[in-house]
XYZ file of N, CA and C in Angstrom:
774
model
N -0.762 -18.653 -12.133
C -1.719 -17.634 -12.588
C -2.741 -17.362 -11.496
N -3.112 -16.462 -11.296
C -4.433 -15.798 -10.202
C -5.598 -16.449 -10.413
N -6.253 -17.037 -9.460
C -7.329 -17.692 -9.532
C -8.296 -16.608 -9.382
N -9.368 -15.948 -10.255
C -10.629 -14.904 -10.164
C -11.380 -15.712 -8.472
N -11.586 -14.765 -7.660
C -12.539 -15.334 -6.489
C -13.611 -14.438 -6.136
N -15.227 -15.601 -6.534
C -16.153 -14.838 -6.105
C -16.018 -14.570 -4.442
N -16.712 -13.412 -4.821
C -17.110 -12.341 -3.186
C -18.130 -11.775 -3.387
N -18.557 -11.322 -2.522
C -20.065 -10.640 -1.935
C -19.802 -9.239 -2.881
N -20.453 -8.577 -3.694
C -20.537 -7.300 -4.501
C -21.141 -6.249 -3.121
N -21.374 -6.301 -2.201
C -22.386 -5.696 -1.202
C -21.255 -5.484 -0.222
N -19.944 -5.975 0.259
C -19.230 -5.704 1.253
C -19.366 -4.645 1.579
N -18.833 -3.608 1.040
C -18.472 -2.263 0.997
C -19.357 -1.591 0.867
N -20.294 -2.059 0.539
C -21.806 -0.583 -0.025
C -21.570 0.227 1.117
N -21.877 1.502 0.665
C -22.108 2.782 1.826
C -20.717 2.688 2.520
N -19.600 2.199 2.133
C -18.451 2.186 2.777
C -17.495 3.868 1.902
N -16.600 4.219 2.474
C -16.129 5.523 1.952
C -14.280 5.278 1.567
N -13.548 5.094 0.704
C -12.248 4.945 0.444
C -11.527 5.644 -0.068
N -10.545 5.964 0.384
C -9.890 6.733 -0.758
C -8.128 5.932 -0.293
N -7.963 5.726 -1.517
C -6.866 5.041 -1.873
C -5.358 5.812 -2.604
N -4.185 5.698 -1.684
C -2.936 6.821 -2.645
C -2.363 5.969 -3.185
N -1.892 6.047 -4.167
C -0.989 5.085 -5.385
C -1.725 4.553 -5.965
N -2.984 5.061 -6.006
C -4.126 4.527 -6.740
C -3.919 4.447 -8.502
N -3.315 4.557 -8.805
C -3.352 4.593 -10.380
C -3.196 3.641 -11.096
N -2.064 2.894 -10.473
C -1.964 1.288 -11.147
C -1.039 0.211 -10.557
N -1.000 -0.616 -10.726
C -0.286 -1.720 -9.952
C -1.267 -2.266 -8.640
N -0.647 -2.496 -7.605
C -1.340 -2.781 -6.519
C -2.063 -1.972 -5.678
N -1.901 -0.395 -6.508
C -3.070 1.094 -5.932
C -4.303 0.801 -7.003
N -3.904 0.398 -8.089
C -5.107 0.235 -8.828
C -6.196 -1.114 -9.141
N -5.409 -2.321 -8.473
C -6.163 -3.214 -8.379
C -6.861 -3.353 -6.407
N -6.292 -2.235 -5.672
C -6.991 -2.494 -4.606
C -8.275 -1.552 -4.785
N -7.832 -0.276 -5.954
C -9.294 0.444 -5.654
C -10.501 -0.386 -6.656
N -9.849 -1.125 -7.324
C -11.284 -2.112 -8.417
C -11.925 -3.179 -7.079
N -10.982 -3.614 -6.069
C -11.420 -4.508 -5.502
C -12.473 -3.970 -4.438
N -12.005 -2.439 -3.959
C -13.239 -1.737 -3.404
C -14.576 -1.379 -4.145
N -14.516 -0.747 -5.498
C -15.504 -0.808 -6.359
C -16.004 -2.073 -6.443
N -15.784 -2.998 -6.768
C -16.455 -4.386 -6.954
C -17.188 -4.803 -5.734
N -16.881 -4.074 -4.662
C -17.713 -4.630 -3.269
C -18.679 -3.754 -3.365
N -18.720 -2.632 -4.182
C -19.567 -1.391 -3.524
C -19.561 -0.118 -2.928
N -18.078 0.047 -2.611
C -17.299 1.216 -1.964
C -17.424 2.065 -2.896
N -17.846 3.771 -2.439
C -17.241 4.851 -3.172
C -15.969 5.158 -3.095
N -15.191 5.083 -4.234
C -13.432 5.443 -3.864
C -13.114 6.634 -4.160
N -11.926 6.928 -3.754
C -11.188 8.214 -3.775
C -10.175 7.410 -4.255
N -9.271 7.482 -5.692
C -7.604 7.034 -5.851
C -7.618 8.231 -6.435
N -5.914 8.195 -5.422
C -4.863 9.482 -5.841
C -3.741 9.045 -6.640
N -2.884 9.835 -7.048
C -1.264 9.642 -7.565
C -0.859 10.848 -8.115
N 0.243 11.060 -8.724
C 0.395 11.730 -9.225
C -0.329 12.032 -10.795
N -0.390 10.905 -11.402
C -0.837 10.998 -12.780
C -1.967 9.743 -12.523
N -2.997 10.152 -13.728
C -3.766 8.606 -14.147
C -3.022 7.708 -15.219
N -3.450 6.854 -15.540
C -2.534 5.659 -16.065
C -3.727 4.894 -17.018
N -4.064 4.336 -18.212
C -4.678 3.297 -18.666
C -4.869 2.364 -17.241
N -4.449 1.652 -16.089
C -4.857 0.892 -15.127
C -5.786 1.312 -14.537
N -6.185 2.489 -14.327
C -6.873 3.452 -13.087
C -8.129 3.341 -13.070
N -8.884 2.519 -12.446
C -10.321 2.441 -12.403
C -10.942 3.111 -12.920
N -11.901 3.238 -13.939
C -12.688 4.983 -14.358
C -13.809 4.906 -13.315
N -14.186 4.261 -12.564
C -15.539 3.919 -12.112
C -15.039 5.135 -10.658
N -13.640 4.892 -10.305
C -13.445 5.846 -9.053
C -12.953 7.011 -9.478
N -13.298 8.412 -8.542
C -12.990 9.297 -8.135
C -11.478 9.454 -8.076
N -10.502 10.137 -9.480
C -9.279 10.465 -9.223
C -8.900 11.961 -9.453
N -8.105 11.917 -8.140
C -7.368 12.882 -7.565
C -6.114 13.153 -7.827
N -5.509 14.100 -8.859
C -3.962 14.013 -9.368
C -3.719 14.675 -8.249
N -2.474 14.696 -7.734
C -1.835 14.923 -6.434
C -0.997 14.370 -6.029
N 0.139 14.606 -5.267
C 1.948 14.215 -4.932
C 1.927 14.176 -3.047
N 1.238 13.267 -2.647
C 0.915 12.871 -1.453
C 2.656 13.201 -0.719
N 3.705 13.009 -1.191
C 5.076 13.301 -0.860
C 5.008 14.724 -0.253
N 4.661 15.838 -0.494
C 4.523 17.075 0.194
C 2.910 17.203 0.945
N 3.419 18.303 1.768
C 2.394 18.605 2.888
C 1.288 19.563 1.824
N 1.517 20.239 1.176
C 0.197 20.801 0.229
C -0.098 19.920 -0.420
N 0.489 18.502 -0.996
C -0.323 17.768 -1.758
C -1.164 17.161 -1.071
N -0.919 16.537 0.500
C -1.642 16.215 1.171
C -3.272 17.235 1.488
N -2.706 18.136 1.744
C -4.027 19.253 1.728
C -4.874 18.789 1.470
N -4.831 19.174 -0.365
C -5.508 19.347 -1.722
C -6.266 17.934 -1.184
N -5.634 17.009 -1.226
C -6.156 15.536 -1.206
C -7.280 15.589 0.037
N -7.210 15.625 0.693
C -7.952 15.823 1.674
C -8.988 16.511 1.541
N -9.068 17.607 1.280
C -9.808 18.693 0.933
C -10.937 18.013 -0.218
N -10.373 17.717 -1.397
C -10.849 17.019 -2.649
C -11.689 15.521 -2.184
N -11.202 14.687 -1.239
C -11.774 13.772 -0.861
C -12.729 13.989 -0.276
N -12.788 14.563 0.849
C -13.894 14.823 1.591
C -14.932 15.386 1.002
N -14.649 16.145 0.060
C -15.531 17.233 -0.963
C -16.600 16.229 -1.597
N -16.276 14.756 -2.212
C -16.468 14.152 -2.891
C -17.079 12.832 -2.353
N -16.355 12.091 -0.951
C -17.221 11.481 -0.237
C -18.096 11.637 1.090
N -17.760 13.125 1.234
C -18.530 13.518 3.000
C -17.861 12.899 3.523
N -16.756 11.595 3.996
C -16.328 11.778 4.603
C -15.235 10.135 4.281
N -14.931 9.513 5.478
C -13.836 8.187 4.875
C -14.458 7.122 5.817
N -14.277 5.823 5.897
C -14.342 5.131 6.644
C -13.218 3.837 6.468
N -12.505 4.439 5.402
C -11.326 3.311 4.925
C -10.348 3.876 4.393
N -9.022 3.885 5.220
C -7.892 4.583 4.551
C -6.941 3.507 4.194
N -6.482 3.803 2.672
C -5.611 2.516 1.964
C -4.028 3.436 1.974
N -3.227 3.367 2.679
C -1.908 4.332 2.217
C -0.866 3.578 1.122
N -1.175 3.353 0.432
C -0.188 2.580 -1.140
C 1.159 3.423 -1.375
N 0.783 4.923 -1.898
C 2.156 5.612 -2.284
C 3.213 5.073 -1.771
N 4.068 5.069 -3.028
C 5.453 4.472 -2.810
C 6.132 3.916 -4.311
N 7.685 4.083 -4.183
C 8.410 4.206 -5.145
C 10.092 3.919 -4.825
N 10.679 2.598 -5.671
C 12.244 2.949 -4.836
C 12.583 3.177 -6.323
N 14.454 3.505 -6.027
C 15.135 3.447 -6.920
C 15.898 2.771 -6.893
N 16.663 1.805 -7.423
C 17.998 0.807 -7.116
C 19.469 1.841 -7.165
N 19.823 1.530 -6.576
C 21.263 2.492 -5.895
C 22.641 1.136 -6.112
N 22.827 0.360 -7.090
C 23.504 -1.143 -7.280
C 24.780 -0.738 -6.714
N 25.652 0.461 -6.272
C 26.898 0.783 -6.210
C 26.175 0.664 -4.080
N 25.205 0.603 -3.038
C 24.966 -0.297 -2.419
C 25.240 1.299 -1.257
N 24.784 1.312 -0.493
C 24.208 2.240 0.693
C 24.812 3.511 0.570
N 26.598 3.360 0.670
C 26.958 4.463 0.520
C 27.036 5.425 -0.656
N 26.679 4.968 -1.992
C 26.332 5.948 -3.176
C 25.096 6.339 -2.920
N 23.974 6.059 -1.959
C 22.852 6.798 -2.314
C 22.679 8.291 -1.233
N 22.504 9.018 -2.521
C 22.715 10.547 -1.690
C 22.033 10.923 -0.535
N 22.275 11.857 -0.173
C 20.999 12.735 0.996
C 19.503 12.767 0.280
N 19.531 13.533 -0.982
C 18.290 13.852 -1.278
C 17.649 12.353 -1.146
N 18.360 11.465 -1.942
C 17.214 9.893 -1.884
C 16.925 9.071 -1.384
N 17.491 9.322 0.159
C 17.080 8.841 1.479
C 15.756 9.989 1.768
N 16.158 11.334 1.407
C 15.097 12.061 2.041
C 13.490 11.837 1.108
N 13.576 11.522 0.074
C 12.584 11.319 -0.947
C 11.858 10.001 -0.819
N 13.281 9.235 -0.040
C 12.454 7.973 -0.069
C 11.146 7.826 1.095
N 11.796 8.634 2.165
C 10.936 8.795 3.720
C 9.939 9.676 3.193
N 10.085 10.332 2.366
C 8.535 11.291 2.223
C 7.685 10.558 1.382
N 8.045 10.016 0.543
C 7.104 9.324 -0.303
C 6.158 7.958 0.165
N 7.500 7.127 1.106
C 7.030 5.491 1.334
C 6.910 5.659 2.597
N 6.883 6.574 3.539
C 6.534 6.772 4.937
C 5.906 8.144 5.281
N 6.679 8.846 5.455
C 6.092 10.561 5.470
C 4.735 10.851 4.995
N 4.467 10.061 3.483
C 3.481 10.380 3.045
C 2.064 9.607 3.831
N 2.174 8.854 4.268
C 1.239 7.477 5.224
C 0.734 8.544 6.516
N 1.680 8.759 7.152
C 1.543 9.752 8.009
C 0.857 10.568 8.125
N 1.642 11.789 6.710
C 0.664 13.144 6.815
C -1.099 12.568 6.127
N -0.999 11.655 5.574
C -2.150 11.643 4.878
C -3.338 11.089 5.914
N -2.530 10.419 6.959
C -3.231 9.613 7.594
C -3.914 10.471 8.648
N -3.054 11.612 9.454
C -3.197 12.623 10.340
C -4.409 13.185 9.454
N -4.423 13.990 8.545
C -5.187 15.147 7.878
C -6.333 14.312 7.616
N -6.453 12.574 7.640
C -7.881 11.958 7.496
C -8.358 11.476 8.566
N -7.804 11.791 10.043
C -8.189 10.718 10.929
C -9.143 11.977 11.805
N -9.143 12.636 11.590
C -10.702 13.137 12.257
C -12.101 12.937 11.519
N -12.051 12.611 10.050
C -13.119 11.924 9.541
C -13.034 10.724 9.862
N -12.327 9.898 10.101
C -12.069 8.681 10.130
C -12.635 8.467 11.962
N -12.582 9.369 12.730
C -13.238 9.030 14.245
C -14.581 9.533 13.756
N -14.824 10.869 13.009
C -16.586 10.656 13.260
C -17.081 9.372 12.519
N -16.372 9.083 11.410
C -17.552 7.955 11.352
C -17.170 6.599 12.154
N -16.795 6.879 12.778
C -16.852 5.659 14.325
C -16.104 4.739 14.248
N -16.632 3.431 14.334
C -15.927 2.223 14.636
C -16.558 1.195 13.801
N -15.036 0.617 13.375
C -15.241 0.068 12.501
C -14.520 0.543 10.817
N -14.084 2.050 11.315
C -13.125 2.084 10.455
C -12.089 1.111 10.373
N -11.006 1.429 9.326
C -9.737 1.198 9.025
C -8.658 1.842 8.123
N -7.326 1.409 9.037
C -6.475 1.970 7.979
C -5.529 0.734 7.544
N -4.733 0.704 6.120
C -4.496 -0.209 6.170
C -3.395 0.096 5.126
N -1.717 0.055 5.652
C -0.644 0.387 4.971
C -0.287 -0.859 3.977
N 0.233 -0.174 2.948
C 0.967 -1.200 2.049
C 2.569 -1.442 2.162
N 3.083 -2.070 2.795
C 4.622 -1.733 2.681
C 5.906 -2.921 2.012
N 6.484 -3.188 2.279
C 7.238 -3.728 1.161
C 8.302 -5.365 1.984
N 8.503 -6.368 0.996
C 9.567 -7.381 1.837
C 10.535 -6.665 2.044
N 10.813 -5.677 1.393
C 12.392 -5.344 1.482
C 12.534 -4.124 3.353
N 11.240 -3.882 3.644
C 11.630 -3.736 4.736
C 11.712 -5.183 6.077
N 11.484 -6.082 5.563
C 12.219 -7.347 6.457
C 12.948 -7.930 5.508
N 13.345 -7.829 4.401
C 14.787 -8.322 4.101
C 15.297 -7.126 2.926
N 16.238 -6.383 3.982
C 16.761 -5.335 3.183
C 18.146 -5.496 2.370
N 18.392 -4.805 1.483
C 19.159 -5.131 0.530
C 19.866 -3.912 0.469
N 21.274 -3.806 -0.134
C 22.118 -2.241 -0.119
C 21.648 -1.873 -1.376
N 21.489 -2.129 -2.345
C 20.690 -0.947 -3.657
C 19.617 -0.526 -3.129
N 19.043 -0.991 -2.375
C 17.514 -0.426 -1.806
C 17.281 -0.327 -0.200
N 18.928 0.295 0.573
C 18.641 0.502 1.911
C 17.437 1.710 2.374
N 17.416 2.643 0.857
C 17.068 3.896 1.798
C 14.997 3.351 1.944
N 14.957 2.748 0.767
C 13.455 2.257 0.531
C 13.002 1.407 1.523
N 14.165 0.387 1.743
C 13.687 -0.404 3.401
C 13.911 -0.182 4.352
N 14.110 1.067 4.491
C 14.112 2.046 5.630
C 12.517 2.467 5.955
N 12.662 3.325 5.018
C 11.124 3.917 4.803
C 9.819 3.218 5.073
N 10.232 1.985 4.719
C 9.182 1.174 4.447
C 9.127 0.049 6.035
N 10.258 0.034 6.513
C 10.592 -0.539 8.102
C 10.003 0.207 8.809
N 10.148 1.643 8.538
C 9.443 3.399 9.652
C 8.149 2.611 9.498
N 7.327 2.514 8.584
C 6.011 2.256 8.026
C 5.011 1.458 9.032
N 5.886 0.085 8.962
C 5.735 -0.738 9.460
C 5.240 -0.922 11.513
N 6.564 0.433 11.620
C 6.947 0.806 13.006
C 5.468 1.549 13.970
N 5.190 2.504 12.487
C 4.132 3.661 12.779
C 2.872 2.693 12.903
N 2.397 2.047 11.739
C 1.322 1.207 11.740
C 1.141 0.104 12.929
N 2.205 -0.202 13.980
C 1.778 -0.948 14.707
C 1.362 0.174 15.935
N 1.862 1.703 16.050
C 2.215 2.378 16.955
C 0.491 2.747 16.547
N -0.178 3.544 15.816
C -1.263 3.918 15.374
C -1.688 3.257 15.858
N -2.007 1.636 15.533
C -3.238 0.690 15.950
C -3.195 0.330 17.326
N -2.110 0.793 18.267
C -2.593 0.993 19.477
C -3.492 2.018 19.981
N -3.274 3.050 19.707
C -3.848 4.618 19.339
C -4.972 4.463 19.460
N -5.112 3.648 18.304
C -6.423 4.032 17.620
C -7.776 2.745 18.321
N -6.940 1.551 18.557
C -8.136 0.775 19.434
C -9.096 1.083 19.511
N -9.112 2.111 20.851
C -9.956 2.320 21.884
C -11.529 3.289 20.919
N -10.840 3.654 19.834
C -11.970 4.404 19.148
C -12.905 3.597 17.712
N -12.273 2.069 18.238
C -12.994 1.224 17.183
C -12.330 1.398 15.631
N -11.389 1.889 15.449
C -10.643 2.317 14.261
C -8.948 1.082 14.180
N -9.540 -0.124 13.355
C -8.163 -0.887 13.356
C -7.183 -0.249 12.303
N -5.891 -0.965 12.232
C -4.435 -0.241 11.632
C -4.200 -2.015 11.811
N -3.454 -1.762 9.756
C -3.038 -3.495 9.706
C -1.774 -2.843 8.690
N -0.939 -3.679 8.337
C 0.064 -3.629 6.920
C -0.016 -4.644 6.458
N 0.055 -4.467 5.176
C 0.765 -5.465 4.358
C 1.928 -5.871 3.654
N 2.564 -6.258 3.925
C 3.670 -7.147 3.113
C 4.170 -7.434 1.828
N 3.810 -7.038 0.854
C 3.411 -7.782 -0.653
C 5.062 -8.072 -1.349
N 5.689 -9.517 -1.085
C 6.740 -10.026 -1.602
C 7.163 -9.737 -3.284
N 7.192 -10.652 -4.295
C 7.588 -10.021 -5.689
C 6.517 -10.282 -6.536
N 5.785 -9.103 -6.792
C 4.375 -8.856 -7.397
C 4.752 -8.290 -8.188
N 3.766 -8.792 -9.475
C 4.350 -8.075 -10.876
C 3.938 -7.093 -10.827
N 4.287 -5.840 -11.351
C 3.851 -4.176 -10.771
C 4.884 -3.260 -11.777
N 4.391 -2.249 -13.250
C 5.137 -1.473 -13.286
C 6.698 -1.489 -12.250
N 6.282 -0.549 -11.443
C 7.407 -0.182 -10.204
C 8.386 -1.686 -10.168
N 7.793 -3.037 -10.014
C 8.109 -4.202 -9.849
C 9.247 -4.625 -10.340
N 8.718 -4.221 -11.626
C 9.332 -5.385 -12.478
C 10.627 -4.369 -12.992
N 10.611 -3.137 -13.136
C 11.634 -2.300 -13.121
C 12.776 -2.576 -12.145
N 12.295 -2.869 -10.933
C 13.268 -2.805 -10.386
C 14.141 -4.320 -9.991
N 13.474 -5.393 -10.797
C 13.903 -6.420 -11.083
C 14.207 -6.428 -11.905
N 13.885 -6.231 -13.367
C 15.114 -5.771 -14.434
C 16.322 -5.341 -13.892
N 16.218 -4.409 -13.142
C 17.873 -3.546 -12.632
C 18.749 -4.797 -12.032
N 18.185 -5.069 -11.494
C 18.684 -6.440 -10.758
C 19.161 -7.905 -11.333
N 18.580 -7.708 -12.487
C 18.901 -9.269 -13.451
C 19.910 -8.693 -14.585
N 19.565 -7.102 -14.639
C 20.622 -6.827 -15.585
C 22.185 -6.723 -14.885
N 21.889 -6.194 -13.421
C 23.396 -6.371 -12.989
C 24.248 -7.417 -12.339
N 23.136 -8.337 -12.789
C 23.872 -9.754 -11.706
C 23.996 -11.036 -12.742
N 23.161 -10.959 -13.962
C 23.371 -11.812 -15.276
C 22.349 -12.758 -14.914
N 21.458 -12.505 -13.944
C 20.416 -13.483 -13.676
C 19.063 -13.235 -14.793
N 18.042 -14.125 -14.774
C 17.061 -13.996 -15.587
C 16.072 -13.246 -14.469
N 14.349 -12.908 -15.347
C 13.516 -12.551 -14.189
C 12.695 -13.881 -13.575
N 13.181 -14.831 -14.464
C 12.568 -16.032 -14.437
C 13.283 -16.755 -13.166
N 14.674 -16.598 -12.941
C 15.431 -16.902 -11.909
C 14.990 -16.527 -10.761
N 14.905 -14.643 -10.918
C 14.565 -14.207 -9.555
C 13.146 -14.780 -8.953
N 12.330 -14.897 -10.487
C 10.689 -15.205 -9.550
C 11.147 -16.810 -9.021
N 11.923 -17.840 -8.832
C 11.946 -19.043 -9.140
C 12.099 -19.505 -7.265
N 12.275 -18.009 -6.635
C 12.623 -18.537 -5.046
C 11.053 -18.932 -4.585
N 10.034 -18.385 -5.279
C 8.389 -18.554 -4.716
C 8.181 -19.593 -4.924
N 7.580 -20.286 -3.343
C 7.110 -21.743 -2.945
C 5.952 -22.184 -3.330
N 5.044 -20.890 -3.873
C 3.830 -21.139 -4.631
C 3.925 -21.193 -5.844
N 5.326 -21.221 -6.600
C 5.542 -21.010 -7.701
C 5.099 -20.453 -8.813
N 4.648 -19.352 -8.447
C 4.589 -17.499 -9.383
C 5.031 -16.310 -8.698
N 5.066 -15.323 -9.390
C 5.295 -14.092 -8.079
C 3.784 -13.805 -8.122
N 3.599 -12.806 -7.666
C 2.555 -12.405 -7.347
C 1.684 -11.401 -8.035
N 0.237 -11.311 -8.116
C -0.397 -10.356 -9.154
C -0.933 -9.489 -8.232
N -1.083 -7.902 -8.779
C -1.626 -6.721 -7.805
C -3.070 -7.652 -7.143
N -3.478 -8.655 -7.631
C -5.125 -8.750 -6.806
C -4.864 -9.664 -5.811
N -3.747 -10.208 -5.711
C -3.699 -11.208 -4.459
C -3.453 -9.824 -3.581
N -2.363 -8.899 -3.206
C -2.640 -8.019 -2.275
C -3.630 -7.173 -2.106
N -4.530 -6.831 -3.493
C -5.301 -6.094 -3.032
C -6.505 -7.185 -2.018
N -6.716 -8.740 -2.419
C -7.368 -9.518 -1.664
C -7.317 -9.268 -0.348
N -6.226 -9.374 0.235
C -5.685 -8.769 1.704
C -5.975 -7.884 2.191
N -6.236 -6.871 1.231
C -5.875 -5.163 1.694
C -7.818 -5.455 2.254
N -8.469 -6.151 1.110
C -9.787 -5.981 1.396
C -10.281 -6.612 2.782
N -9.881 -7.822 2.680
C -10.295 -8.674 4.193
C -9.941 -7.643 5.327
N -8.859 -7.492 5.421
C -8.168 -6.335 6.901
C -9.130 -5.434 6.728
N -9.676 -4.723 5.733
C -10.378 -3.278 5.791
C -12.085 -3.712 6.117
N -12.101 -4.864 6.367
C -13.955 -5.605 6.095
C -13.539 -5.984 7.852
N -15.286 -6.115 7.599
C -15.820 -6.263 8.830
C -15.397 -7.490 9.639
N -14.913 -8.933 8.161
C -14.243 -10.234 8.565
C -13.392 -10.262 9.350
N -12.611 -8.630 9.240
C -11.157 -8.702 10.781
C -11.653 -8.372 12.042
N -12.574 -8.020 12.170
C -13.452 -6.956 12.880
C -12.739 -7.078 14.512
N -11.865 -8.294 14.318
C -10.668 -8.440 15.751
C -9.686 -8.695 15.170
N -9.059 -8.344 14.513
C -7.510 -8.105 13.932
C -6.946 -6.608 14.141
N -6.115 -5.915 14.526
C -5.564 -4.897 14.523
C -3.960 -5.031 14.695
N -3.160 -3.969 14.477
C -1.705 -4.028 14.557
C -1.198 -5.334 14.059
N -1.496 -5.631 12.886
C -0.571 -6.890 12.471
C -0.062 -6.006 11.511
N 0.984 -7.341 11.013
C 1.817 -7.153 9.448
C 1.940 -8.076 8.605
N 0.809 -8.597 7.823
C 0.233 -9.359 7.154
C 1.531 -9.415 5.963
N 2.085 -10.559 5.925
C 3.464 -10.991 4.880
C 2.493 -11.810 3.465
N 1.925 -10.966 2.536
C 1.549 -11.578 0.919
C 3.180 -11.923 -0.319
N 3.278 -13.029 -0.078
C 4.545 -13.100 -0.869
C 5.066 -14.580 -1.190
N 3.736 -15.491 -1.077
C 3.593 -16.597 -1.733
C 4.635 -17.732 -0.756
N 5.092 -17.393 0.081
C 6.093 -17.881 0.843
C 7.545 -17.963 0.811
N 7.999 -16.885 -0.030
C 9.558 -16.725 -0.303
C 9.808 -15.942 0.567
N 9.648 -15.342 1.629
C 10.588 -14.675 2.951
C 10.685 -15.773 3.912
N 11.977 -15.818 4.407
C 12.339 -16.949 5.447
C 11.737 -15.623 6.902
N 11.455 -16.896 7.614
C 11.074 -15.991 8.910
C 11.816 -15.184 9.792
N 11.441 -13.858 9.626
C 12.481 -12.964 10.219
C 11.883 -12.014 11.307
């Protein structure tokens, strides 16, 4: 079970966020963990959800296309003057169990716009607010185990999510020199809507339990949205303030080193 950990309520004051996949799961426990420091947030998604912070600023919007990106942008800035913390969360797979070659064109292409494409455009259309307010920003991707241990029901997702990985180390060179770090995260088998769906699919087609699948974690639980959002917060705080271009692995210790 998640141990509650006090922290400073003051981290974040006067800090600016806006968070995509903000609605629930590990988008909605990273934007409570910014509210709880003090941050004004921005969470996006497509829909709100019973999870969705009421305390933050939400933005319905489909970060997957280039006008949803716009709107978002447009709407954020409107609302905080400007960012000093970009969280890129959006993201979504589907299990494909018949294994690489049944999954079509379109859901390779859906998968790159949603779990990569979208990181990108969102990140481009925020990073000139993100240089005026100087140094000391951050950006800070969410991406998935399955892009270091990929699986054929879910090649096209650990694809997407490998690009992710690729871009975020490529950015935080970029971005150095302007005091603006770039980190990812990792987050192994965290209970999550999205999660646990797609571990159902998986226990239903293999006769395993979910109790089986969580049973490879060396910390023995899977994981709850606030241990990554814990992460997401340290990388985005002043505590990294010399960390950049990593790929921070949250997943209790069930990935062998790859």
């Amino acid at each position: 079970m998640f141990r509650t950990i006090a922290h400073p309520t003051d981290e974040f004051t006067g800090k600016r966020v806006v968070v995509t996949g903000g609605s629930r799961g590990i988008g909605a426990a990273v934007v409570q963990r910014f509210l709880d420091a003090g941050a004004d947030v921005v969470a996006t998604a497509r829909s709100a959800t019973a999870e969705t912070p009421a305390a933050a600023t939400f933005v319905p919007g489909d970060v997957s296309t280039t006008a949803g990106v716009q709107a978002l942008t447009t709407a954020a800035l409107d609302v905080l003057g400007g960012v000093d913390v970009l969280v890129n969360n959006a993201g979504a797979a589907r299990l494909h169990l018949g294994g690489t070659s049944t999954i079509p064109d379109e859901e390779w292409l859906d998968a790159l716009d949603l779990n990569y494409l979208s990181a990108v455009r969102v990140t481009t259309a925020l990073l000139p607010a993100l240089r005026e307010a100087g140094a000391g920003g951050a950006v800070v991707n969410v991406s998935s185990a399955a892009a270091l241990l990929p699986t054929p029901p879910l090649a096209h997702y650990a694809a997407a999510k490998a690009a992710l990985n690729a871009y975020g180390k490529a950015l935080a060179t970029e971005l150095a020199p302007a005091g603006i770090r770039v980190a990812t995260v990792v987050p192994g088998n965290v209970v999550t809507p999205g999660g646990d769906a797609i571990r159902q699919g998986i226990a239903d087609a293999t006769g395993a339990s979910l109790a089986d699948i969580a049973a490879g974690v060396p910390l023995g639980r899977p994981g709850d949205p606030r241990d990554v959002a814990e992460a997401v917060a340290y990388l985005a705080s002043e505590r990294a303030q010399w960390v950049t271009g990593v790929t921070l692995t949250v997943d209790g210790g069930e990935l062998p080193l790859v």
